[in-house]
Amino acid sequence: MKGFFVTFEGGEGAGKTTQIKLLAARLQELGHNIVVTREPGGTKGAEAIRELILNPAGFNFSSMTETMLFFAARCDHVEKIIIPALEDGKIVLCDRFTDSTLAYQSALGKVSGDIIQKMANLILGNLKPDLTFFIDMEPAQGLKRAATRRGSSATDRFELESLEFHKRIRHAFLRIASAEPERCMVLSGEQDLHVISDQVFKVFMQRVFIQRTGVN
Ligand code: T5A
């Protein structure tokens, strides 16, 4: 595939959406073709699944059912948006991807990382992000930011989980990042958003250069 696939991961309110917008604006200014998308979601069907999963007054799905719904949404998203964009040579910036399933659904303790990895292999084949940013921050801080951003709109089902749950997710993300340093870059979300944006841009340009030239 000719494009470049970048994902942004991290806890609630860490600043993923903000950083995606800033990077997209910078790359568009340079004349690049960008697709900005998110999970769960990105297609009509996947957005409908998002509503099912994230509605706190929802269906009380088991962790396994929920995991399969995340992958059903991802399958539609990958087939209709991500693969066509990458085949077209575009840069895809995606707010959350499989690392979120590994962190969140395993943190609930009911679906093992091994099962999630098998589902990922089945559904995604060898599609993997070329680069993943983990925006890391203290969860209490992130939840506060998410609440400010949300204003009066509804809290999603995961924001209602305990602080302990969100701490487990943070550690899960850090474990994933340290296991795959060639793909993953951890950045502190507690810095000024423009400082983070400069770090994101610099790492992005370095990784694209390495991918395109093979020179490290
Ligand atoms: N989920 C998702 C799973 O359980 N499994 C999965 O497989 C997947 C894909 C998605 C939920 O689904 C779960 C995880 C989530 O709980 P969502 O609405 O997409 O729900 O939730 P988030 O991705 O967490 O979105 P948030 O908007 O809460 O967080 P962001 O995108 O990290 O934060 P952002 O950029 O919106 O910023 C939040 C606020 O902070 C400010 C922003 O202006 C905004 O007001 N901000 C900063 N303030 C100061 N300094 C900075 N550096 C700042 N950066 C941002």
Tab-separated table of C-alpha atoms and ligand atoms in Angstrom:
chain	number	residue	atom	x	y	z
A	1	MET	CA	0.000	0.000	0.000
A	2	LYS	CA	1.293	3.443	-0.937
A	3	GLY	CA	-0.204	5.606	1.843
A	4	PHE	CA	0.811	6.126	5.464
A	5	PHE	CA	-1.343	5.025	8.398
A	6	VAL	CA	-1.074	6.914	11.697
A	7	THR	CA	-3.104	6.167	14.834
A	8	PHE	CA	-3.479	8.180	18.030
A	9	GLU	CA	-4.092	6.373	21.299
A	10	GLY	CA	-4.411	7.272	24.958
A	11	GLY	CA	-6.874	7.638	27.795
A	12	GLU	CA	-9.960	9.838	27.959
A	13	GLY	CA	-9.301	13.525	27.301
A	14	ALA	CA	-5.554	13.039	26.667
A	15	GLY	CA	-5.720	15.287	23.596
A	16	LYS	CA	-5.814	12.816	20.679
A	17	THR	CA	-8.514	14.624	18.703
A	18	THR	CA	-6.782	17.972	19.254
A	19	GLN	CA	-3.445	16.620	17.997
A	20	ILE	CA	-5.017	14.973	14.957
A	21	LYS	CA	-6.620	18.278	13.948
A	22	LEU	CA	-3.309	20.158	14.356
A	23	LEU	CA	-1.308	17.562	12.387
A	24	ALA	CA	-3.952	17.399	9.636
A	25	ALA	CA	-3.892	21.193	9.250
A	26	ARG	CA	-0.095	21.237	9.011
A	27	LEU	CA	0.023	18.432	6.461
A	28	GLN	CA	-2.758	19.957	4.380
A	29	GLU	CA	-0.804	23.213	4.257
A	30	LEU	CA	2.087	21.213	2.808
A	31	GLY	CA	-0.260	19.871	0.127
A	32	HIS	CA	-0.694	16.308	1.432
A	33	ASN	CA	-3.863	14.329	0.918
A	34	ILE	CA	-5.249	13.534	4.387
A	35	VAL	CA	-8.084	11.370	5.674
A	36	VAL	CA	-9.091	12.044	9.285
A	37	THR	CA	-11.202	9.355	10.865
A	38	ARG	CA	-12.013	7.756	14.208
A	39	GLU	CA	-12.924	4.557	16.003
A	40	PRO	CA	-15.379	3.308	16.838
A	41	GLY	CA	-16.861	4.949	13.759
A	42	GLY	CA	-15.708	6.367	10.446
A	43	THR	CA	-18.528	4.863	8.332
A	44	LYS	CA	-22.317	5.068	8.631
A	45	GLY	CA	-22.513	1.487	9.890
A	46	ALA	CA	-19.580	1.830	12.290
A	47	GLU	CA	-21.037	5.077	13.696
A	48	ALA	CA	-24.293	3.188	14.349
A	49	ILE	CA	-22.309	0.506	16.210
A	50	ARG	CA	-20.569	3.320	18.167
A	51	GLU	CA	-23.959	4.486	19.413
A	52	LEU	CA	-24.810	0.947	20.531
A	53	ILE	CA	-21.568	0.503	22.468
A	54	LEU	CA	-21.018	3.927	24.021
A	55	ASN	CA	-24.543	4.738	25.145
A	56	PRO	CA	-24.365	4.491	28.960
A	57	ALA	CA	-28.076	3.661	29.110
A	58	GLY	CA	-27.413	0.945	26.509
A	59	PHE	CA	-27.561	-2.793	26.278
A	60	ASN	CA	-25.217	-4.007	29.013
A	61	PHE	CA	-23.231	-6.131	26.561
A	62	SER	CA	-20.737	-8.671	27.915
A	63	SER	CA	-17.054	-7.813	27.372
A	64	MET	CA	-16.839	-10.431	24.610
A	65	THR	CA	-19.916	-9.074	22.788
A	66	GLU	CA	-18.540	-5.559	23.133
A	67	THR	CA	-15.154	-6.661	21.761
A	68	MET	CA	-16.831	-8.265	18.741
A	69	LEU	CA	-18.838	-5.079	18.147
A	70	PHE	CA	-15.635	-2.998	18.168
A	71	PHE	CA	-14.175	-5.384	15.574
A	72	ALA	CA	-17.377	-5.364	13.483
A	73	ALA	CA	-17.180	-1.558	13.370
A	74	ARG	CA	-13.443	-1.758	12.591
A	75	CYS	CA	-13.993	-4.267	9.773
A	76	ASP	CA	-16.458	-1.925	8.017
A	77	HIS	CA	-14.178	1.070	8.622
A	78	VAL	CA	-11.053	-0.687	7.339
A	79	GLU	CA	-12.787	-2.064	4.224
A	80	LYS	CA	-14.563	1.147	3.226
A	81	ILE	CA	-12.280	3.958	4.400
A	82	ILE	CA	-8.790	2.989	5.562
A	83	ILE	CA	-7.663	0.487	2.899
A	84	PRO	CA	-9.051	2.488	-0.069
A	85	ALA	CA	-7.374	5.671	1.254
A	86	LEU	CA	-4.018	3.933	1.759
A	87	GLU	CA	-4.246	2.319	-1.685
A	88	ASP	CA	-4.846	5.795	-3.051
A	89	GLY	CA	-1.602	7.007	-1.444
A	90	LYS	CA	-3.313	9.124	1.237
A	91	ILE	CA	-2.192	9.761	4.820
A	92	VAL	CA	-4.779	8.319	7.208
A	93	LEU	CA	-4.968	9.866	10.700
A	94	CYS	CA	-7.159	7.693	12.900
A	95	ASP	CA	-8.384	8.521	16.429
A	96	ARG	CA	-7.974	5.123	18.218
A	97	PHE	CA	-7.548	1.668	16.631
A	98	THR	CA	-6.779	-1.897	17.792
A	99	ASP	CA	-4.492	-0.757	20.639
A	100	SER	CA	-7.604	0.725	22.280
A	101	THR	CA	-9.316	-2.666	22.128
A	102	LEU	CA	-6.228	-4.310	23.622
A	103	ALA	CA	-6.066	-1.738	26.416
A	104	TYR	CA	-9.756	-1.198	27.231
A	105	GLN	CA	-11.334	-4.586	26.638
A	106	SER	CA	-8.488	-6.477	28.353
A	107	ALA	CA	-8.530	-3.955	31.223
A	108	LEU	CA	-12.087	-5.039	31.905
A	109	GLY	CA	-10.424	-8.363	32.619
A	110	LYS	CA	-12.748	-10.620	30.689
A	111	VAL	CA	-11.211	-10.876	27.216
A	112	SER	CA	-7.567	-11.845	27.016
A	113	GLY	CA	-5.055	-9.939	24.921
A	114	ASP	CA	-4.420	-13.203	23.101
A	115	ILE	CA	-8.043	-13.461	21.892
A	116	ILE	CA	-8.055	-9.795	20.853
A	117	GLN	CA	-4.816	-10.311	18.904
A	118	LYS	CA	-6.331	-13.356	17.140
A	119	MET	CA	-9.416	-11.325	16.162
A	120	ALA	CA	-7.138	-8.553	14.889
A	121	ASN	CA	-5.146	-11.020	12.777
A	122	LEU	CA	-8.336	-12.481	11.334
A	123	ILE	CA	-9.971	-9.161	10.488
A	124	LEU	CA	-7.004	-6.953	9.639
A	125	GLY	CA	-4.605	-9.457	8.075
A	126	ASN	CA	-1.305	-7.621	7.906
A	127	LEU	CA	-2.775	-4.102	8.131
A	128	LYS	CA	-1.021	-2.292	10.980
A	129	PRO	CA	-0.443	1.386	11.692
A	130	ASP	CA	2.893	2.648	10.352
A	131	LEU	CA	3.104	4.951	13.358
A	132	THR	CA	1.156	5.219	16.617
A	133	PHE	CA	1.249	8.161	19.022
A	134	PHE	CA	0.349	7.390	22.614
A	135	ILE	CA	-0.681	10.626	24.310
A	136	ASP	CA	0.018	9.801	27.920
A	137	MET	CA	-1.378	11.562	30.943
A	138	GLU	CA	-2.515	11.068	34.480
A	139	PRO	CA	-6.081	9.665	34.125
A	140	ALA	CA	-7.794	11.945	36.698
A	141	GLN	CA	-6.491	14.926	34.760
A	142	GLY	CA	-7.649	13.499	31.409
A	143	LEU	CA	-11.139	12.716	32.721
A	144	LYS	CA	-11.426	16.311	33.931
A	145	ARG	CA	-10.452	17.588	30.471
A	146	ALA	CA	-12.896	15.204	28.773
A	147	ALA	CA	-15.692	16.486	31.025
A	148	THR	CA	-14.838	20.111	30.174
A	149	ARG	CA	-14.776	19.329	26.443
A	150	ARG	CA	-18.043	17.413	26.654
A	151	GLY	CA	-19.916	20.249	28.392
A	152	SER	CA	-23.551	19.243	28.678
A	153	SER	CA	-23.452	16.345	26.162
A	154	ALA	CA	-23.790	12.772	27.458
A	155	THR	CA	-20.928	10.960	29.194
A	156	ASP	CA	-19.920	7.772	27.370
A	157	ARG	CA	-19.991	4.393	29.046
A	158	PHE	CA	-16.212	4.134	29.585
A	159	GLU	CA	-15.885	7.590	31.156
A	160	LEU	CA	-18.156	6.265	33.917
A	161	GLU	CA	-15.685	3.490	34.878
A	162	SER	CA	-13.562	3.909	38.043
A	163	LEU	CA	-10.277	5.796	38.257
A	164	GLU	CA	-8.629	2.411	38.947
A	165	PHE	CA	-9.917	1.169	35.546
A	166	HIS	CA	-8.445	4.201	33.779
A	167	LYS	CA	-5.101	3.674	35.537
A	168	ARG	CA	-5.052	0.074	34.253
A	169	ILE	CA	-5.689	1.369	30.737
A	170	ARG	CA	-2.817	3.830	31.019
A	171	HIS	CA	-0.446	1.021	32.031
A	172	ALA	CA	-1.770	-1.213	29.254
A	173	PHE	CA	-1.012	1.503	26.674
A	174	LEU	CA	2.494	2.024	28.068
A	175	ARG	CA	3.137	-1.744	27.910
A	176	ILE	CA	2.013	-1.910	24.275
A	177	ALA	CA	4.227	1.071	23.390
A	178	SER	CA	7.315	-0.353	25.069
A	179	ALA	CA	6.833	-3.720	23.328
A	180	GLU	CA	6.828	-2.066	19.870
A	181	PRO	CA	9.188	0.929	19.976
A	182	GLU	CA	9.668	0.973	16.193
A	183	ARG	CA	5.945	1.678	15.678
A	184	CYS	CA	5.012	3.544	18.866
A	185	MET	CA	5.900	6.956	20.260
A	186	VAL	CA	4.788	8.029	23.741
A	187	LEU	CA	4.344	11.780	24.270
A	188	SER	CA	3.290	13.520	27.453
A	189	GLY	CA	-0.189	15.001	27.067
A	190	GLU	CA	0.488	17.310	30.023
A	191	GLN	CA	2.513	19.769	27.929
A	192	ASP	CA	1.219	22.776	26.034
A	193	LEU	CA	-0.782	21.543	23.041
A	194	HIS	CA	1.461	23.377	20.537
A	195	VAL	CA	4.585	21.830	22.062
A	196	ILE	CA	3.007	18.372	21.639
A	197	SER	CA	1.984	19.273	18.102
A	198	ASP	CA	5.595	20.145	17.191
A	199	GLN	CA	6.762	16.803	18.639
A	200	VAL	CA	4.079	14.932	16.668
A	201	PHE	CA	5.019	16.703	13.432
A	202	LYS	CA	8.745	16.052	13.880
A	203	VAL	CA	8.293	12.327	14.617
A	204	PHE	CA	5.808	11.998	11.741
A	205	MET	CA	8.250	13.537	9.245
A	206	GLN	CA	11.106	11.320	10.486
A	207	ARG	CA	9.026	8.130	10.207
A	208	VAL	CA	7.700	8.978	6.754
A	209	PHE	CA	11.270	9.682	5.631
A	210	ILE	CA	12.451	6.299	6.993
A	211	GLN	CA	9.514	4.468	5.370
A	212	ARG	CA	9.997	6.155	1.993
A	213	THR	CA	13.801	5.952	1.824
A	214	GLY	CA	14.658	2.968	4.022
A	215	VAL	CA	17.380	5.191	5.586
A	216	ASN	CA	17.274	5.215	9.389
B	1	T5A	N1	-12.921	2.255	23.039
B	1	T5A	C1	-12.594	2.623	21.764
B	1	T5A	C2	-12.766	0.935	23.479
B	1	T5A	O1	-13.105	0.613	24.633
B	1	T5A	N2	-12.264	0.006	22.613
B	1	T5A	C3	-11.927	0.310	21.317
B	1	T5A	O2	-11.488	-0.583	20.560
B	1	T5A	C4	-12.095	1.680	20.877
B	1	T5A	C5	-11.740	2.055	19.467
B	1	T5A	C6	-14.386	6.261	22.525
B	1	T5A	C7	-14.496	5.342	23.717
B	1	T5A	O3	-14.470	4.003	23.266
B	1	T5A	C8	-13.484	3.270	23.944
B	1	T5A	C9	-12.496	4.291	24.427
B	1	T5A	C10	-13.338	5.520	24.679
B	1	T5A	O4	-13.816	5.462	25.996
B	1	T5A	P1	-14.399	8.854	22.363
B	1	T5A	O5	-15.513	9.827	22.537
B	1	T5A	O6	-13.850	8.700	20.997
B	1	T5A	O7	-14.898	7.476	22.913
B	1	T5A	O8	-13.355	9.177	23.499
B	1	T5A	P2	-11.931	9.700	23.456
B	1	T5A	O9	-11.205	9.135	22.283
B	1	T5A	O10	-11.308	9.446	24.779
B	1	T5A	O11	-12.157	11.246	23.196
B	1	T5A	P3	-11.898	12.455	24.129
B	1	T5A	O12	-12.370	13.628	23.346
B	1	T5A	O13	-12.449	12.248	25.491
B	1	T5A	O14	-10.344	12.554	24.298
B	1	T5A	P4	-9.235	13.142	23.385
B	1	T5A	O15	-9.587	13.110	21.933
B	1	T5A	O16	-8.001	12.454	23.781
B	1	T5A	O17	-9.122	14.663	23.873
B	1	T5A	P5	-9.447	16.045	23.097
B	1	T5A	O18	-8.431	16.333	22.080
B	1	T5A	O19	-10.890	16.035	22.707
B	1	T5A	O20	-9.194	17.050	24.309
B	1	T5A	C11	-10.045	17.074	25.452
B	1	T5A	C12	-10.068	18.504	26.008
B	1	T5A	O21	-8.775	18.860	26.464
B	1	T5A	C13	-8.280	20.021	25.782
B	1	T5A	C14	-9.116	20.131	24.499
B	1	T5A	O22	-9.207	21.465	24.060
B	1	T5A	C15	-10.464	19.562	24.957
B	1	T5A	O23	-11.229	20.553	25.580
B	1	T5A	N3	-6.851	19.770	25.515
B	1	T5A	C16	-5.863	20.365	26.228
B	1	T5A	N4	-5.876	21.250	27.226
B	1	T5A	C17	-4.676	21.632	27.724
B	1	T5A	N5	-3.477	21.167	27.248
B	1	T5A	C18	-3.419	20.282	26.242
B	1	T5A	N6	-2.250	19.820	25.818
B	1	T5A	C19	-4.657	19.830	25.677
B	1	T5A	N7	-4.970	18.952	24.693
B	1	T5A	C20	-6.317	18.926	24.608
